[in-house]
Amino acid sequence: MNTTDPSAPAITYADSGVDTAAGDRAVDLMKEAVAATHGPQVLGGIGAFAGLVDVSALKDYRRPLLASSTDGVGTKLAIAREMDTHDTIGRDLVGMVVDDIVVVGAAPLAMTDYIACGAVVPERIADIVRGIAEGCTLAGCALVGGETAEHPGLMGEDDYDVAGAAVGVVEADQLLGPDRVRDGDVVIGMDASGLHSNGYSLVRAVLAAQSLSLRTHIDDFGRSLGEELLEPTRIYTADLLAVLADPRATGGVHALSHVTGGGLGANLARVMPRGLAARIDRGSWEPGAVFSQIARWGSVPQLDLEGTLNMGIGMVALVGAEQADATLAVLSERGVGARVIGEVVGEDRLPEPGSHLEHVIAGAKGVDGGAVLLAGQHPGWD
């Protein structure tokens, strides 16, 4: 039985808030950037139902292991929306995903992205994807697919969220991890570009409490607050793969730790084997101005700050003492600031904490492993 009221106006998909033409326009704007990430191993092009990658090269591996990772950018998106700047968020997404893959020694093969939004604004979506493509190029990874979903009524017109996933490959006998770490290893810390993409809920709470505008120029930053907070996440993948392939540092890197949510101590503890501990000397580096400013503006306790933010160290390598200098040399040649920030010792030789700022972190994120002691104080910090 037909219950349609012939006098009622017709409702189209566009009337419901979904603009398929805008989606097609966004694809047209982004496809050149996406295609630039494709090498001869990528089959087909944008618009296919599935991305195809020729992995016949894996036949040359003795025992190839696939490594996968997925992540998002978190509430840093709120800063991008308020600043109406969307071309750096994509690089953040790539860094959060591929740098988790390289931690095990894997080279990324392919990445896909997902963007959910209240309304498709073609130029904004294209900016986001161009940033993702740029990040993939920096990481040496193909962007082989993605999805943009319009969710009217569920999300506001200017709201969006991004997520991504990637897969990489590593030879089984070259897998990095806790089982390779040894007493006497050197801990090398690599400079972060800024806050990266973690801890923005804390940062935004501090800004709100102080009624700080993102448009305010901050002398210590040399730019506006919003520009500082949108500094893209450093992508370490290509640099670390270069270290692993360099004959001068062969076999030197035993484990890597990507410093994301939870800060330096909690993430480093994830790759420490039972019975060993990393003693980190805060005095070996000075966090950037953004960290001290956030601490001052919000009177944030230091332990809470460093349990949330990366404090200027975005990636850590545990390296055999004999190859430490070579590892630092390769990183320097590639423009990555790095330095020795600590050493690996037996847990039985870990000194007792000497102040409230010296504390041991263990069992982070469910890992039953070794420990990390943060000791000393950063230059210029009280």
GROMACS .gro file of C-alpha atoms in nm:
model
  382
    1MET     CA    1   0.000   0.000   0.000
    2ASN     CA    2   0.134   0.340  -0.097
    3THR     CA    3   0.132   0.570   0.207
    4THR     CA    4   0.316   0.857   0.038
    5ASP     CA    5   0.143   1.192   0.063
    6PRO     CA    6   0.150   1.326  -0.294
    7SER     CA    7   0.130   1.681  -0.161
    8ALA     CA    8   0.438   1.644   0.060
    9PRO     CA    9   0.766   1.784  -0.075
   10ALA     CA   10   1.017   1.530  -0.207
   11ILE     CA   11   1.320   1.469   0.015
   12THR     CA   12   1.651   1.410  -0.158
   13TYR     CA   13   1.984   1.289  -0.024
   14ALA     CA   14   2.110   1.648  -0.048
   15ASP     CA   15   1.814   1.762   0.163
   16SER     CA   16   1.931   1.522   0.437
   17GLY     CA   17   2.263   1.704   0.448
   18VAL     CA   18   2.483   1.484   0.227
   19ASP     CA   19   2.642   1.655  -0.074
   20THR     CA   20   2.783   1.389  -0.305
   21ALA     CA   21   2.893   1.651  -0.557
   22ALA     CA   22   3.108   1.817  -0.289
   23GLY     CA   23   3.262   1.477  -0.218
   24ASP     CA   24   3.351   1.433  -0.583
   25ARG     CA   25   3.499   1.782  -0.591
   26ALA     CA   26   3.715   1.701  -0.287
   27VAL     CA   27   3.848   1.392  -0.465
   28ASP     CA   28   3.937   1.598  -0.771
   29LEU     CA   29   4.130   1.843  -0.553
   30MET     CA   30   4.329   1.575  -0.370
   31LYS     CA   31   4.399   1.311  -0.634
   32GLU     CA   32   4.721   1.466  -0.764
   33ALA     CA   33   4.874   1.475  -0.415
   34VAL     CA   34   4.770   1.116  -0.349
   35ALA     CA   35   4.909   0.994  -0.681
   36ALA     CA   36   5.245   1.154  -0.598
   37THR     CA   37   5.291   0.898  -0.317
   38HIS     CA   38   5.254   0.605  -0.559
   39GLY     CA   39   5.553   0.414  -0.689
   40PRO     CA   40   5.548   0.130  -0.941
   41GLN     CA   41   5.438  -0.108  -0.664
   42VAL     CA   42   5.095   0.060  -0.644
   43LEU     CA   43   4.836  -0.075  -0.887
   44GLY     CA   44   4.530   0.117  -0.998
   45GLY     CA   45   4.446   0.466  -0.888
   46ILE     CA   46   4.221   0.679  -0.676
   47GLY     CA   47   3.855   0.582  -0.676
   48ALA     CA   48   3.900   0.205  -0.662
   49PHE     CA   49   3.719   0.004  -0.396
   50ALA     CA   50   4.049  -0.126  -0.260
   51GLY     CA   51   4.409  -0.012  -0.278
   52LEU     CA   52   4.642  -0.263  -0.440
   53VAL     CA   53   5.013  -0.295  -0.365
   54ASP     CA   54   5.248  -0.536  -0.539
   55VAL     CA   55   5.433  -0.717  -0.260
   56SER     CA   56   5.621  -0.965  -0.477
   57ALA     CA   57   5.941  -0.817  -0.331
   58LEU     CA   58   5.852  -0.997  -0.008
   59LYS     CA   59   5.952  -1.323  -0.180
   60ASP     CA   60   6.311  -1.214  -0.125
   61TYR     CA   61   6.257  -1.205   0.253
   62ARG     CA   62   6.354  -1.510   0.454
   63ARG     CA   63   6.067  -1.461   0.699
   64PRO     CA   64   5.874  -1.137   0.642
   65LEU     CA   65   5.663  -1.008   0.929
   66LEU     CA   66   5.381  -0.761   0.865
   67ALA     CA   67   5.352  -0.477   1.115
   68SER     CA   68   5.034  -0.271   1.140
   69SER     CA   69   4.928   0.039   1.328
   70THR     CA   70   4.627   0.269   1.349
   71ASP     CA   71   4.579   0.605   1.520
   72GLY     CA   72   4.425   0.950   1.502
   73VAL     CA   73   4.524   1.304   1.591
   74GLY     CA   74   4.307   1.359   1.897
   75THR     CA   75   4.193   1.697   2.019
   76LYS     CA   76   4.464   1.881   1.827
   77LEU     CA   77   4.186   1.895   1.569
   78ALA     CA   78   4.010   2.155   1.784
   79ILE     CA   79   4.308   2.388   1.739
   80ALA     CA   80   4.306   2.332   1.362
   81ARG     CA   81   3.935   2.408   1.341
   82GLU     CA   82   3.965   2.726   1.546
   83MET     CA   83   4.263   2.846   1.341
   84ASP     CA   84   4.095   2.728   1.017
   85THR     CA   85   4.426   2.568   0.923
   86HIS     CA   86   4.397   2.211   0.801
   87ASP     CA   87   4.704   2.137   0.588
   88THR     CA   88   4.925   2.017   0.875
   89ILE     CA   89   4.686   1.777   1.047
   90GLY     CA   90   4.754   1.514   0.781
   91ARG     CA   91   5.124   1.509   0.861
   92ASP     CA   92   5.035   1.463   1.226
   93LEU     CA   93   4.824   1.161   1.135
   94VAL     CA   94   5.100   0.998   0.932
   95GLY     CA   95   5.357   1.053   1.207
   96MET     CA   96   5.136   0.897   1.472
   97VAL     CA   97   5.083   0.586   1.257
   98VAL     CA   98   5.405   0.512   1.068
   99ASP     CA   99   5.640   0.595   1.355
  100ASP     CA  100   5.472   0.322   1.559
  101ILE     CA  101   5.555   0.080   1.277
  102VAL     CA  102   5.921   0.176   1.248
  103VAL     CA  103   5.962   0.113   1.622
  104VAL     CA  104   5.985  -0.261   1.547
  105GLY     CA  105   6.223  -0.196   1.258
  106ALA     CA  106   5.956  -0.222   0.989
  107ALA     CA  107   5.943  -0.015   0.670
  108PRO     CA  108   5.593   0.111   0.594
  109LEU     CA  109   5.437  -0.016   0.271
  110ALA     CA  110   5.097   0.147   0.247
  111MET     CA  111   4.858   0.368   0.439
  112THR     CA  112   4.486   0.443   0.427
  113ASP     CA  113   4.293   0.728   0.588
  114TYR     CA  114   3.939   0.794   0.710
  115ILE     CA  115   3.782   1.138   0.751
  116ALA     CA  116   3.442   1.183   0.915
  117CYS     CA  117   3.281   1.525   0.891
  118GLY     CA  118   2.955   1.706   0.944
  119ALA     CA  119   2.965   1.854   0.595
  120VAL     CA  120   3.210   1.806   0.309
  121VAL     CA  121   3.394   2.128   0.235
  122PRO     CA  122   3.601   2.019  -0.066
  123GLU     CA  123   3.890   2.258  -0.007
  124ARG     CA  124   3.920   2.161   0.360
  125ILE     CA  125   3.909   1.788   0.290
  126ALA     CA  126   4.166   1.832   0.013
  127ASP     CA  127   4.395   2.025   0.249
  128ILE     CA  128   4.378   1.743   0.503
  129VAL     CA  129   4.452   1.474   0.245
  130ARG     CA  130   4.731   1.676   0.087
  131GLY     CA  131   4.889   1.688   0.433
  132ILE     CA  132   4.851   1.311   0.464
  133ALA     CA  133   5.012   1.265   0.123
  134GLU     CA  134   5.298   1.496   0.220
  135GLY     CA  135   5.354   1.294   0.536
  136CYS     CA  136   5.350   0.969   0.341
  137THR     CA  137   5.610   1.110   0.103
  138LEU     CA  138   5.833   1.203   0.399
  139ALA     CA  139   5.794   0.852   0.537
  140GLY     CA  140   5.841   0.674   0.204
  141CYS     CA  141   5.494   0.523   0.228
  142ALA     CA  142   5.222   0.499  -0.038
  143LEU     CA  143   4.878   0.643   0.035
  144VAL     CA  144   4.665   0.379  -0.136
  145GLY     CA  145   4.311   0.454  -0.023
  146GLY     CA  146   4.080   0.643   0.203
  147GLU     CA  147   3.725   0.736   0.285
  148THR     CA  148   3.545   1.063   0.353
  149ALA     CA  149   3.214   1.015   0.534
  150GLU     CA  150   2.959   1.292   0.577
  151HIS     CA  151   2.760   1.267   0.902
  152PRO     CA  152   2.499   1.544   0.910
  153GLY     CA  153   2.301   1.556   1.233
  154LEU     CA  154   2.571   1.359   1.413
  155MET     CA  155   2.851   1.613   1.370
  156GLY     CA  156   2.840   1.990   1.330
  157GLU     CA  157   2.905   2.137   0.988
  158ASP     CA  158   3.260   2.239   1.079
  159ASP     CA  159   3.340   1.926   1.282
  160TYR     CA  160   3.563   1.651   1.152
  161ASP     CA  161   3.783   1.371   1.277
  162VAL     CA  162   4.064   1.181   1.107
  163ALA     CA  163   4.211   0.836   1.151
  164GLY     CA  164   4.458   0.628   0.960
  165ALA     CA  165   4.608   0.282   0.938
  166ALA     CA  166   4.926   0.151   0.781
  167VAL     CA  167   5.106  -0.175   0.725
  168GLY     CA  168   5.480  -0.235   0.701
  169VAL     CA  169   5.726  -0.523   0.679
  170VAL     CA  170   6.035  -0.632   0.870
  171GLU     CA  171   6.261  -0.935   0.842
  172ALA     CA  172   6.197  -1.157   1.143
  173ASP     CA  173   6.560  -1.173   1.250
  174GLN     CA  174   6.584  -0.792   1.233
  175LEU     CA  175   6.285  -0.730   1.458
  176LEU     CA  176   6.363  -0.468   1.722
  177GLY     CA  177   6.234  -0.494   2.076
  178PRO     CA  178   6.299  -0.561   2.445
  179ASP     CA  179   6.469  -0.896   2.388
  180ARG     CA  180   6.762  -0.716   2.220
  181VAL     CA  181   6.819  -0.459   2.496
  182ARG     CA  182   7.131  -0.513   2.705
  183ASP     CA  183   7.285  -0.378   3.023
  184GLY     CA  184   7.514  -0.092   2.920
  185ASP     CA  185   7.307   0.020   2.621
  186VAL     CA  186   7.299   0.393   2.556
  187VAL     CA  187   6.968   0.582   2.546
  188ILE     CA  188   6.952   0.833   2.260
  189GLY     CA  189   6.675   1.092   2.256
  190MET     CA  190   6.564   1.257   1.930
  191ASP     CA  191   6.423   1.609   1.922
  192ALA     CA  192   6.050   1.656   1.888
  193SER     CA  193   5.921   1.934   1.664
  194GLY     CA  194   5.688   2.048   1.941
  195LEU     CA  195   5.392   1.897   2.122
  196HIS     CA  196   5.333   1.652   1.835
  197SER     CA  197   4.978   1.515   1.870
  198ASN     CA  198   4.930   1.421   2.234
  199GLY     CA  199   4.821   1.603   2.546
  200TYR     CA  200   4.603   1.863   2.377
  201SER     CA  201   4.318   1.809   2.621
  202LEU     CA  202   4.552   1.929   2.896
  203VAL     CA  203   4.683   2.212   2.680
  204ARG     CA  204   4.333   2.330   2.587
  205ALA     CA  205   4.225   2.321   2.952
  206VAL     CA  206   4.522   2.542   3.040
  207LEU     CA  207   4.441   2.788   2.761
  208ALA     CA  208   4.076   2.803   2.865
  209ALA     CA  209   4.167   2.866   3.228
  210GLN     CA  210   4.386   3.159   3.122
  211SER     CA  211   4.144   3.284   2.852
  212LEU     CA  212   4.430   3.275   2.602
  213SER     CA  213   4.353   3.341   2.236
  214LEU     CA  214   4.517   3.126   1.972
  215ARG     CA  215   4.576   3.445   1.771
  216THR     CA  216   4.796   3.597   2.044
  217HIS     CA  217   5.159   3.648   1.946
  218ILE     CA  218   5.393   3.482   2.195
  219ASP     CA  219   5.742   3.631   2.197
  220ASP     CA  220   5.903   3.307   2.319
  221PHE     CA  221   5.756   3.126   2.017
  222GLY     CA  222   5.819   3.398   1.762
  223ARG     CA  223   5.470   3.338   1.625
  224SER     CA  224   5.110   3.307   1.736
  225LEU     CA  225   5.004   3.057   2.000
  226GLY     CA  226   4.789   2.873   1.747
  227GLU     CA  227   5.074   2.843   1.497
  228GLU     CA  228   5.298   2.698   1.766
  229LEU     CA  229   5.037   2.444   1.871
  230LEU     CA  230   4.981   2.337   1.509
  231GLU     CA  231   5.350   2.265   1.443
  232PRO     CA  232   5.335   1.927   1.263
  233THR     CA  233   5.452   1.609   1.428
  234ARG     CA  234   5.806   1.515   1.326
  235ILE     CA  235   5.811   1.199   1.117
  236TYR     CA  236   6.115   0.986   1.206
  237THR     CA  237   6.053   0.681   0.986
  238ALA     CA  238   6.286   0.755   0.693
  239ASP     CA  239   6.564   0.875   0.925
  240LEU     CA  240   6.547   0.566   1.143
  241LEU     CA  241   6.538   0.330   0.845
  242ALA     CA  242   6.852   0.509   0.723
  243VAL     CA  243   7.018   0.444   1.059
  244LEU     CA  244   6.922   0.077   1.047
  245ALA     CA  245   7.062   0.042   0.695
  246ASP     CA  246   7.386   0.234   0.753
  247PRO     CA  247   7.692   0.003   0.778
  248ARG     CA  248   7.844   0.227   1.045
  249ALA     CA  249   7.557   0.151   1.282
  250THR     CA  250   7.481  -0.208   1.179
  251GLY     CA  251   7.316  -0.399   1.459
  252GLY     CA  252   7.357  -0.109   1.698
  253VAL     CA  253   6.992  -0.017   1.745
  254HIS     CA  254   6.830  -0.268   1.980
  255ALA     CA  255   6.494  -0.103   2.046
  256LEU     CA  256   6.300   0.212   1.966
  257SER     CA  257   6.025   0.393   2.154
  258HIS     CA  258   5.782   0.641   2.001
  259VAL     CA  259   5.702   0.902   2.265
  260THR     CA  260   5.327   0.958   2.239
  261GLY     CA  261   5.047   0.952   2.498
  262GLY     CA  262   5.188   0.891   2.845
  263GLY     CA  263   5.513   1.075   2.785
  264LEU     CA  264   5.875   0.965   2.774
  265GLY     CA  265   5.887   0.741   3.081
  266ALA     CA  266   5.574   0.538   3.013
  267ASN     CA  267   5.656   0.476   2.647
  268LEU     CA  268   6.020   0.389   2.709
  269ALA     CA  269   5.914   0.141   2.977
  270ARG     CA  270   5.719  -0.049   2.709
  271VAL     CA  271   6.045  -0.163   2.545
  272MET     CA  272   6.245  -0.234   2.861
  273PRO     CA  273   6.294  -0.604   2.941
  274ARG     CA  274   6.239  -0.738   3.291
  275GLY     CA  275   6.545  -0.697   3.511
  276LEU     CA  276   6.674  -0.389   3.328
  277ALA     CA  277   6.602  -0.020   3.370
  278ALA     CA  278   6.674   0.300   3.181
  279ARG     CA  279   6.810   0.586   3.386
  280ILE     CA  280   6.721   0.912   3.213
  281ASP     CA  281   6.900   1.237   3.299
  282ARG     CA  282   6.670   1.534   3.247
  283GLY     CA  283   6.976   1.757   3.256
  284SER     CA  284   7.083   1.627   2.915
  285TRP     CA  285   6.826   1.833   2.724
  286GLU     CA  286   6.613   2.146   2.756
  287PRO     CA  287   6.248   2.116   2.648
  288GLY     CA  288   6.125   2.380   2.406
  289ALA     CA  289   5.957   2.699   2.523
  290VAL     CA  290   5.607   2.562   2.461
  291PHE     CA  291   5.648   2.309   2.743
  292SER     CA  292   5.763   2.560   3.004
  293GLN     CA  293   5.490   2.803   2.899
  294ILE     CA  294   5.216   2.542   2.939
  295ALA     CA  295   5.359   2.454   3.280
  296ARG     CA  296   5.359   2.819   3.392
  297TRP     CA  297   5.022   2.915   3.249
  298GLY     CA  298   4.849   2.622   3.415
  299SER     CA  299   5.072   2.574   3.720
  300VAL     CA  300   5.090   2.215   3.593
  301PRO     CA  301   5.294   1.988   3.823
  302GLN     CA  302   5.604   1.870   3.641
  303LEU     CA  303   5.533   1.500   3.689
  304ASP     CA  304   5.185   1.549   3.544
  305LEU     CA  305   5.327   1.749   3.255
  306GLU     CA  306   5.588   1.489   3.161
  307GLY     CA  307   5.336   1.208   3.205
  308THR     CA  308   5.126   1.375   2.937
  309LEU     CA  309   5.358   1.555   2.692
  310ASN     CA  310   5.675   1.444   2.515
  311MET     CA  311   5.884   1.720   2.681
  312GLY     CA  312   6.088   1.772   2.365
  313ILE     CA  313   6.189   1.409   2.297
  314GLY     CA  314   5.974   1.245   2.029
  315MET     CA  315   6.164   0.921   1.967
  316VAL     CA  316   6.412   0.718   2.171
  317ALA     CA  317   6.667   0.461   2.058
  318LEU     CA  318   6.836   0.204   2.281
  319VAL     CA  319   7.173   0.146   2.120
  320GLY     CA  320   7.479  -0.062   2.190
  321ALA     CA  321   7.751   0.160   2.337
  322GLU     CA  322   7.991   0.077   2.052
  323GLN     CA  323   7.749   0.207   1.788
  324ALA     CA  324   7.617   0.511   1.974
  325ASP     CA  325   7.849   0.759   1.804
  326ALA     CA  326   7.772   0.618   1.460
  327THR     CA  327   7.398   0.635   1.528
  328LEU     CA  328   7.426   0.998   1.636
  329ALA     CA  329   7.635   1.074   1.328
  330VAL     CA  330   7.374   0.936   1.088
  331LEU     CA  331   7.096   1.123   1.261
  332SER     CA  332   7.298   1.444   1.250
  333GLU     CA  333   7.367   1.400   0.879
  334ARG     CA  334   6.992   1.373   0.824
  335GLY     CA  335   6.916   1.685   1.025
  336VAL     CA  336   6.771   1.512   1.329
  337GLY     CA  337   6.881   1.666   1.658
  338ALA     CA  338   6.975   1.387   1.898
  339ARG     CA  339   7.184   1.325   2.206
  340VAL     CA  340   7.258   1.069   2.476
  341ILE     CA  341   7.000   1.113   2.752
  342GLY     CA  342   7.065   0.806   2.966
  343GLU     CA  343   7.183   0.448   2.999
  344VAL     CA  344   7.049   0.100   3.060
  345VAL     CA  345   7.141  -0.062   3.392
  346GLY     CA  346   7.033  -0.363   3.591
  347GLU     CA  347   6.729  -0.287   3.806
  348ASP     CA  348   6.930  -0.395   4.111
  349ARG     CA  349   7.173  -0.108   4.036
  350LEU     CA  350   6.903   0.153   3.995
  351PRO     CA  351   6.965   0.429   4.250
  352GLU     CA  352   6.695   0.511   4.499
  353PRO     CA  353   6.489   0.818   4.403
  354GLY     CA  354   6.646   1.121   4.571
  355SER     CA  355   6.356   1.367   4.540
  356HIS     CA  356   5.989   1.384   4.448
  357LEU     CA  357   6.093   1.446   4.085
  358GLU     CA  358   6.291   1.122   4.074
  359HIS     CA  359   6.047   0.839   4.030
  360VAL     CA  360   6.040   0.496   3.870
  361ILE     CA  361   5.791   0.410   3.596
  362ALA     CA  362   5.710   0.045   3.525
  363GLY     CA  363   5.420  -0.162   3.398
  364ALA     CA  364   5.308   0.110   3.157
  365LYS     CA  365   5.021   0.028   2.920
  366GLY     CA  366   4.998  -0.326   3.048
  367VAL     CA  367   5.357  -0.422   2.966
  368ASP     CA  368   5.521  -0.644   3.227
  369GLY     CA  369   5.878  -0.538   3.168
  370GLY     CA  370   6.156  -0.327   3.306
  371ALA     CA  371   6.156   0.024   3.445
  372VAL     CA  372   6.253   0.383   3.373
  373LEU     CA  373   6.396   0.629   3.624
  374LEU     CA  374   6.366   0.999   3.545
  375ALA     CA  375   6.631   1.187   3.742
  376GLY     CA  376   6.782   1.532   3.762
  377GLN     CA  377   6.628   1.849   3.621
  378HIS     CA  378   6.615   2.022   3.282
  379PRO     CA  379   6.842   2.325   3.233
  380GLY     CA  380   6.656   2.642   3.323
  381TRP     CA  381   6.380   2.462   3.510
  382ASP     CA  382   6.327   2.519   3.882
   0.00000   0.00000   0.00000
